[in-house]
mmCIF file of C-alpha atoms in Angstrom:
data_model
loop_
_atom_site.group_PDB
_atom_site.id
_atom_site.type_symbol
_atom_site.label_atom_id
_atom_site.label_comp_id
_atom_site.label_asym_id
_atom_site.label_seq_id
_atom_site.Cartn_x
_atom_site.Cartn_y
_atom_site.Cartn_z
ATOM 1 C CA UNK A 1 53.546 52.343 184.850
ATOM 2 C CA UNK A 2 50.846 55.054 184.535
ATOM 3 C CA UNK A 3 48.504 56.126 187.301
ATOM 4 C CA UNK A 4 50.488 54.850 190.262
ATOM 5 C CA UNK A 5 49.080 55.622 193.705
ATOM 6 C CA UNK A 6 51.606 55.955 196.517
ATOM 7 C CA UNK A 7 50.088 58.707 198.640
ATOM 8 C CA UNK A 8 49.480 58.596 202.408
ATOM 9 C CA UNK A 9 46.929 56.272 203.963
ATOM 10 C CA UNK A 10 43.859 57.982 205.423
ATOM 11 C CA UNK A 11 41.196 56.451 207.647
ATOM 12 C CA UNK A 12 37.781 57.199 206.135
ATOM 13 C CA UNK A 13 34.254 56.526 207.442
ATOM 14 C CA UNK A 14 33.005 53.409 205.645
ATOM 15 C CA UNK A 15 29.596 54.923 204.897
ATOM 16 C CA UNK A 16 31.226 57.742 202.935
ATOM 17 C CA UNK A 17 32.790 55.380 200.396
ATOM 18 C CA UNK A 18 30.754 54.506 197.287
ATOM 19 C CA UNK A 19 30.905 51.565 194.931
ATOM 20 C CA UNK A 20 32.969 51.986 191.787
ATOM 21 C CA UNK A 21 33.067 50.803 188.209
ATOM 22 C CA UNK A 22 34.633 47.396 188.655
ATOM 23 C CA UNK A 23 36.353 45.575 185.760
ATOM 24 C CA UNK A 24 34.684 42.401 187.047
ATOM 25 C CA UNK A 25 31.791 41.714 184.712
ATOM 26 C CA UNK A 26 30.147 39.385 187.227
ATOM 27 C CA UNK A 27 30.517 41.701 190.216
ATOM 28 C CA UNK A 28 32.170 40.819 193.541
ATOM 29 C CA UNK A 29 32.799 37.282 194.744
ATOM 30 C CA UNK A 30 30.760 36.789 197.942
ATOM 31 C CA UNK A 31 32.921 33.905 199.150
ATOM 32 C CA UNK A 32 36.036 36.046 198.875
ATOM 33 C CA UNK A 33 34.263 38.848 200.767
ATOM 34 C CA UNK A 34 33.459 36.432 203.614
ATOM 35 C CA UNK A 35 37.044 35.197 203.715
ATOM 36 C CA UNK A 36 38.283 38.776 204.072
ATOM 37 C CA UNK A 37 35.645 39.570 206.700
ATOM 38 C CA UNK A 38 36.754 36.582 208.801
ATOM 39 C CA UNK A 39 40.361 37.763 209.060
ATOM 40 C CA UNK A 40 41.443 39.261 212.384
ATOM 41 C CA UNK A 41 44.084 41.541 210.852
ATOM 42 C CA UNK A 42 43.313 44.921 209.338
ATOM 43 C CA UNK A 43 42.402 45.118 205.677
ATOM 44 C CA UNK A 44 44.963 46.578 203.247
ATOM 45 C CA UNK A 45 44.152 50.144 202.091
ATOM 46 C CA UNK A 46 41.679 50.498 199.249
ATOM 47 C CA UNK A 47 42.001 53.082 196.475
ATOM 48 C CA UNK A 48 39.262 55.703 196.246
ATOM 49 C CA UNK A 49 38.803 58.524 193.754
ATOM 50 C CA UNK A 50 38.906 61.718 195.736
ATOM 51 C CA UNK A 51 36.325 63.817 193.851
ATOM 52 C CA UNK A 52 33.401 61.360 194.161
ATOM 53 C CA UNK A 53 34.587 58.844 196.805
ATOM 54 C CA UNK A 54 34.091 55.926 194.397
ATOM 55 C CA UNK A 55 36.206 52.816 194.832
ATOM 56 C CA UNK A 56 38.891 52.317 192.202
ATOM 57 C CA UNK A 57 40.352 49.186 193.780
ATOM 58 C CA UNK A 58 39.085 47.285 196.814
ATOM 59 C CA UNK A 59 35.370 46.561 196.479
ATOM 60 C CA UNK A 60 35.818 43.165 198.151
ATOM 61 C CA UNK A 61 37.585 44.816 201.091
ATOM 62 C CA UNK A 62 34.912 47.511 201.324
ATOM 63 C CA UNK A 63 32.131 44.918 201.423
ATOM 64 C CA UNK A 64 34.089 42.887 203.991
ATOM 65 C CA UNK A 65 34.472 45.993 206.182
ATOM 66 C CA UNK A 66 30.731 46.597 205.990
ATOM 67 C CA UNK A 67 30.008 42.933 206.690
ATOM 68 C CA UNK A 68 31.977 42.945 209.921
ATOM 69 C CA UNK A 69 30.707 46.359 210.992
ATOM 70 C CA UNK A 70 33.910 48.395 210.689
ATOM 71 C CA UNK A 71 33.337 52.114 211.122
ATOM 72 C CA UNK A 72 36.433 53.204 209.212
ATOM 73 C CA UNK A 73 38.572 51.817 206.425
ATOM 74 C CA UNK A 74 42.109 52.601 205.265
ATOM 75 C CA UNK A 75 42.124 54.578 201.998
ATOM 76 C CA UNK A 76 44.636 55.914 199.488
ATOM 77 C CA UNK A 77 43.184 58.667 197.325
ATOM 78 C CA UNK A 78 43.438 58.816 193.555
ATOM 79 C CA UNK A 79 42.945 61.946 191.432
ATOM 80 C CA UNK A 80 41.940 61.299 187.822
ATOM 81 C CA UNK A 81 39.142 60.776 185.324
ATOM 82 C CA UNK A 82 36.971 57.739 184.647
ATOM 83 C CA UNK A 83 39.300 56.254 182.028
ATOM 84 C CA UNK A 84 42.380 56.636 184.227
ATOM 85 C CA UNK A 85 40.511 55.161 187.182
ATOM 86 C CA UNK A 86 39.508 52.132 185.111
ATOM 87 C CA UNK A 87 43.090 51.541 183.969
ATOM 88 C CA UNK A 88 44.267 51.656 187.578
ATOM 89 C CA UNK A 89 41.469 49.324 188.659
ATOM 90 C CA UNK A 90 42.440 46.767 186.026
ATOM 91 C CA UNK A 91 46.152 46.927 186.794
ATOM 92 C CA UNK A 92 45.722 46.572 190.546
ATOM 93 C CA UNK A 93 43.263 43.686 190.179
ATOM 94 C CA UNK A 94 45.699 41.897 187.877
ATOM 95 C CA UNK A 95 48.671 42.204 190.221
ATOM 96 C CA UNK A 96 47.079 41.345 193.598
ATOM 97 C CA UNK A 97 43.928 40.198 195.345
ATOM 98 C CA UNK A 98 41.385 37.996 193.617
ATOM 99 C CA UNK A 99 42.636 37.753 190.000
ATOM 100 C CA UNK A 100 40.437 38.900 187.133
ATOM 101 C CA UNK A 101 39.136 36.156 184.868
ATOM 102 C CA UNK A 102 40.437 35.871 181.315
ATOM 103 C CA UNK A 103 37.111 37.195 180.014
ATOM 104 C CA UNK A 104 37.368 40.187 182.384
ATOM 105 C CA UNK A 105 40.926 40.925 181.245
ATOM 106 C CA UNK A 106 39.993 40.751 177.568
ATOM 107 C CA UNK A 107 36.990 43.015 178.127
ATOM 108 C CA UNK A 108 39.210 45.412 180.055
ATOM 109 C CA UNK A 109 41.770 45.456 177.236
ATOM 110 C CA UNK A 110 39.005 46.292 174.762
ATOM 111 C CA UNK A 111 37.846 49.246 176.852
ATOM 112 C CA UNK A 112 41.403 50.513 177.413
ATOM 113 C CA UNK A 113 42.037 50.196 173.685
ATOM 114 C CA UNK A 114 39.111 52.540 173.050
ATOM 115 C CA UNK A 115 40.118 55.137 175.644
ATOM 116 C CA UNK A 116 43.889 54.892 175.078
ATOM 117 C CA UNK A 117 44.162 54.051 171.388
ATOM 118 C CA UNK A 118 47.671 55.532 171.296
ATOM 119 C CA UNK A 119 48.993 52.896 173.712
ATOM 120 C CA UNK A 120 51.029 50.058 172.254
ATOM 121 C CA UNK A 121 49.833 46.444 172.379
ATOM 122 C CA UNK A 122 52.556 45.628 174.926
ATOM 123 C CA UNK A 123 51.555 48.500 177.177
ATOM 124 C CA UNK A 124 47.882 47.467 177.214
ATOM 125 C CA UNK A 125 48.931 43.836 177.688
ATOM 126 C CA UNK A 126 51.005 44.787 180.739
ATOM 127 C CA UNK A 127 48.053 46.569 182.331
ATOM 128 C CA UNK A 128 45.460 43.897 181.516
ATOM 129 C CA UNK A 129 47.581 40.847 182.302
ATOM 130 C CA UNK A 130 47.492 39.489 178.758
ATOM 131 C CA UNK A 131 50.044 38.706 176.089
ATOM 132 C CA UNK A 132 50.833 41.355 173.481
ATOM 133 C CA UNK A 133 49.716 38.876 170.803
ATOM 134 C CA UNK A 134 46.280 38.597 172.442
ATOM 135 C CA UNK A 135 45.919 42.379 172.587
ATOM 136 C CA UNK A 136 46.990 42.685 168.940
ATOM 137 C CA UNK A 137 44.342 40.121 167.983
ATOM 138 C CA UNK A 138 41.654 42.001 169.915
ATOM 139 C CA UNK A 139 42.710 45.215 168.173
ATOM 140 C CA UNK A 140 42.381 43.589 164.753
ATOM 141 C CA UNK A 141 38.956 42.153 165.603
ATOM 142 C CA UNK A 142 37.629 45.436 166.996
ATOM 143 C CA UNK A 143 38.959 48.188 164.736
ATOM 144 C CA UNK A 144 38.902 51.641 166.218
ATOM 145 C CA UNK A 145 40.976 54.828 166.227
ATOM 146 C CA UNK A 146 44.354 54.232 164.584
ATOM 147 C CA UNK A 147 46.901 56.951 165.355
ATOM 148 C CA UNK A 148 50.150 57.068 163.394
ATOM 149 C CA UNK A 149 52.231 56.435 166.498
ATOM 150 C CA UNK A 150 51.777 54.507 169.726
ATOM 151 C CA UNK A 151 53.191 55.053 173.186
ATOM 152 C CA UNK A 152 55.282 52.180 174.482
ATOM 153 C CA UNK A 153 55.788 51.007 178.055
ATOM 154 C CA UNK A 154 59.199 52.715 177.991
ATOM 155 C CA UNK A 155 57.570 56.089 177.327
ATOM 156 C CA UNK A 156 58.753 56.284 173.707
ATOM 157 C CA UNK A 157 56.540 56.997 170.704
ATOM 158 C CA UNK A 158 56.923 54.639 167.749
ATOM 159 C CA UNK A 159 55.290 54.461 164.287
ATOM 160 C CA UNK A 160 52.394 52.018 164.085
ATOM 161 C CA UNK A 161 53.744 50.444 160.917
ATOM 162 C CA UNK A 162 57.504 50.926 160.908
ATOM 163 C CA UNK A 163 57.989 48.329 158.157
ATOM 164 C CA UNK A 164 55.723 50.251 155.771
ATOM 165 C CA UNK A 165 57.565 53.481 156.565
ATOM 166 C CA UNK A 166 60.929 51.834 155.885
ATOM 167 C CA UNK A 167 59.593 50.709 152.527
ATOM 168 C CA UNK A 168 58.521 54.272 151.799
ATOM 169 C CA UNK A 169 62.016 55.482 152.706
ATOM 170 C CA UNK A 170 63.551 52.844 150.444
ATOM 171 C CA UNK A 171 61.356 53.931 147.540
ATOM 172 C CA UNK A 172 62.287 57.586 148.108
ATOM 173 C CA UNK A 173 66.006 56.767 148.176
ATOM 174 C CA UNK A 174 65.720 54.717 145.001
ATOM 175 C CA UNK A 175 64.046 57.569 143.134
ATOM 176 C CA UNK A 176 66.038 60.410 144.735
ATOM 177 C CA UNK A 177 69.356 58.913 145.932
ATOM 178 C CA UNK A 178 70.956 62.321 146.621
ATOM 179 C CA UNK A 179 68.199 63.455 148.984
ATOM 180 C CA UNK A 180 69.373 64.267 152.525
ATOM 181 C CA UNK A 181 68.649 61.744 155.263
ATOM 182 C CA UNK A 182 66.741 64.392 157.192
ATOM 183 C CA UNK A 183 64.414 64.993 154.233
ATOM 184 C CA UNK A 184 63.966 61.254 153.643
ATOM 185 C CA UNK A 185 63.106 60.843 157.327
ATOM 186 C CA UNK A 186 60.609 63.717 157.189
ATOM 187 C CA UNK A 187 58.795 62.355 154.138
ATOM 188 C CA UNK A 188 58.697 58.761 155.377
ATOM 189 C CA UNK A 189 57.814 59.579 158.987
ATOM 190 C CA UNK A 190 60.896 57.886 160.477
ATOM 191 C CA UNK A 191 63.977 59.021 162.375
ATOM 192 C CA UNK A 192 67.095 60.181 160.485
ATOM 193 C CA UNK A 193 68.969 57.241 162.030
ATOM 194 C CA UNK A 194 66.426 54.797 160.593
ATOM 195 C CA UNK A 195 66.766 56.542 157.222
ATOM 196 C CA UNK A 196 70.539 56.080 157.511
ATOM 197 C CA UNK A 197 70.040 52.357 158.141
ATOM 198 C CA UNK A 198 67.778 52.041 155.088
ATOM 199 C CA UNK A 199 70.353 53.830 152.909
ATOM 200 C CA UNK A 200 73.165 51.632 154.262
ATOM 201 C CA UNK A 201 71.250 48.452 153.423
ATOM 202 C CA UNK A 202 70.531 49.744 149.936
ATOM 203 C CA UNK A 203 74.231 50.460 149.438
ATOM 204 C CA UNK A 204 75.259 47.042 150.754
ATOM 205 C CA UNK A 205 72.716 45.300 148.541
ATOM 206 C CA UNK A 206 74.062 47.010 145.437
ATOM 207 C CA UNK A 207 72.051 48.002 142.367
ATOM 208 C CA UNK A 208 69.029 45.857 141.652
ATOM 209 C CA UNK A 209 68.070 45.562 137.987
ATOM 210 C CA UNK A 210 64.479 46.639 137.415
ATOM 211 C CA UNK A 211 62.183 44.672 135.113
ATOM 212 C CA UNK A 212 61.328 46.434 131.860
ATOM 213 C CA UNK A 213 58.079 48.485 131.884
ATOM 214 C CA UNK A 214 56.196 46.032 129.666
ATOM 215 C CA UNK A 215 56.941 43.172 132.103
ATOM 216 C CA UNK A 216 55.837 45.277 135.059
ATOM 217 C CA UNK A 217 52.522 46.138 133.387
ATOM 218 C CA UNK A 218 51.909 42.428 132.739
ATOM 219 C CA UNK A 219 52.519 41.695 136.429
ATOM 220 C CA UNK A 220 50.143 44.452 137.446
ATOM 221 C CA UNK A 221 47.464 43.135 135.093
ATOM 222 C CA UNK A 222 47.694 39.739 136.804
ATOM 223 C CA UNK A 223 46.828 41.267 140.183
ATOM 224 C CA UNK A 224 43.065 40.748 140.855
ATOM 225 C CA UNK A 225 42.943 43.760 143.199
ATOM 226 C CA UNK A 226 43.720 45.968 140.193
ATOM 227 C CA UNK A 227 42.056 43.998 137.419
ATOM 228 C CA UNK A 228 38.676 43.740 139.143
ATOM 229 C CA UNK A 229 38.305 47.326 140.375
ATOM 230 C CA UNK A 230 37.348 50.411 138.370
ATOM 231 C CA UNK A 231 40.234 52.505 139.678
ATOM 232 C CA UNK A 232 42.622 49.611 139.103
ATOM 233 C CA UNK A 233 41.573 49.240 135.471
ATOM 234 C CA UNK A 234 41.965 53.011 134.977
ATOM 235 C CA UNK A 235 45.499 52.822 136.365
ATOM 236 C CA UNK A 236 46.368 49.902 134.087
ATOM 237 C CA UNK A 237 45.146 51.815 131.035
ATOM 238 C CA UNK A 238 47.294 54.789 132.007
ATOM 239 C CA UNK A 239 50.323 52.564 132.560
ATOM 240 C CA UNK A 240 49.982 51.041 129.098
ATOM 241 C CA UNK A 241 51.704 54.154 127.719
ATOM 242 C CA UNK A 242 54.628 53.600 130.098
ATOM 243 C CA UNK A 243 55.233 50.187 128.520
ATOM 244 C CA UNK A 244 55.892 51.713 125.077
ATOM 245 C CA UNK A 245 59.594 51.107 124.225
ATOM 246 C CA UNK A 246 61.932 54.116 123.677
ATOM 247 C CA UNK A 247 62.263 53.495 119.930
ATOM 248 C CA UNK A 248 58.475 53.691 119.586
ATOM 249 C CA UNK A 249 58.439 57.034 121.420
ATOM 250 C CA UNK A 250 61.091 58.317 119.018
ATOM 251 C CA UNK A 251 58.964 57.228 116.069
ATOM 252 C CA UNK A 252 55.879 58.934 117.547
ATOM 253 C CA UNK A 253 57.829 62.163 118.165
ATOM 254 C CA UNK A 254 59.165 62.175 114.612
ATOM 255 C CA UNK A 255 55.643 61.988 113.217
ATOM 256 C CA UNK A 256 54.024 64.768 115.277
ATOM 257 C CA UNK A 257 53.018 67.510 112.773
ATOM 258 C CA UNK A 258 55.231 70.604 113.095
ATOM 259 C CA UNK A 259 52.309 72.899 113.913
ATOM 260 C CA UNK A 260 51.360 70.707 116.929
ATOM 261 C CA UNK A 261 54.845 70.015 118.356
ATOM 262 C CA UNK A 262 54.845 72.866 120.905
ATOM 263 C CA UNK A 263 51.328 72.013 122.088
ATOM 264 C CA UNK A 264 52.079 68.305 122.449
ATOM 265 C CA UNK A 265 55.348 69.107 124.260
ATOM 266 C CA UNK A 266 53.503 71.288 126.795
ATOM 267 C CA UNK A 267 50.901 68.565 127.336
ATOM 268 C CA UNK A 268 53.669 65.983 127.843
ATOM 269 C CA UNK A 269 55.287 68.189 130.501
ATOM 270 C CA UNK A 270 51.918 68.595 132.246
ATOM 271 C CA UNK A 271 51.435 64.827 132.150
ATOM 272 C CA UNK A 272 54.910 64.367 133.641
ATOM 273 C CA UNK A 273 54.061 66.787 136.458
ATOM 274 C CA UNK A 274 50.816 64.921 137.120
ATOM 275 C CA UNK A 275 52.649 61.589 137.304
ATOM 276 C CA UNK A 276 55.249 63.084 139.669
ATOM 277 C CA UNK A 277 52.484 64.335 141.989
ATOM 278 C CA UNK A 278 50.852 60.890 141.786
ATOM 279 C CA UNK A 279 54.183 59.234 142.691
ATOM 280 C CA UNK A 280 54.672 61.552 145.670
ATOM 281 C CA UNK A 281 51.163 60.677 146.887
ATOM 282 C CA UNK A 282 52.012 56.977 146.726
ATOM 283 C CA UNK A 283 55.247 57.538 148.657
ATOM 284 C CA UNK A 284 53.564 59.505 151.435
ATOM 285 C CA UNK A 285 52.620 57.315 154.474
ATOM 286 C CA UNK A 286 48.858 56.950 154.698
ATOM 287 C CA UNK A 287 46.910 57.895 157.828
ATOM 288 C CA UNK A 288 43.910 55.808 158.755
ATOM 289 C CA UNK A 289 40.624 57.436 159.620
ATOM 290 C CA UNK A 290 40.051 57.253 163.311
#
């Protein structure tokens, strides 16, 4: 777990310690402070950021020490920035002491999501004391930076949308079956082993007959996301030519005037190059603006 504090305990003058940025939206619980102040035993060490002496964890204990007139308090020092200090404050308040409320934990997850957008849902959930499903829902409701990969609790980086990347790899393998696994992995943004798995499943599934171009164009025309957008309608018009049967192309070629055949051939090659570039764009994993 990040930002652990296991350094030596130091006795510090109470007046030198300052209040911190607590994850508790409602502030400290006075009843809990009084309960701590009434105990005869010493208070467990609090965590204080070294550079400004602000409390990271232990505001209730600090207030209890002041309430009962203690001159010194046990401290473990933490070295880190504001965001790291907040993460540590949330984690420690989830695992011991007076638990954070559900509202506090959700608010904390939202803040951590903003400062550590590359963390996985499970990692944030572990820190904030929530389920991964709850964190995922908060992330959907409050869109923010969206890196291509996220850091898991095990320290490994994983693609944000592995399913989409596997689909990209599948499409690449279908169009270029002889491509090396390393190149497929590079284009799709996956590991070579994942590319190997995709190829194996394609091989096990066997050849899948593709619908004829005319049928595919009809299906595309029935999709409202294409039919009701300007770019979609442009694409459909361009794809109309793809639905022309081979015998029709042969008839068209036979009737091109001799003095235009070279020009039309060059234009056809340029069109083919444009379509290939378009296809490669579609097969490249998209990155979201952060």
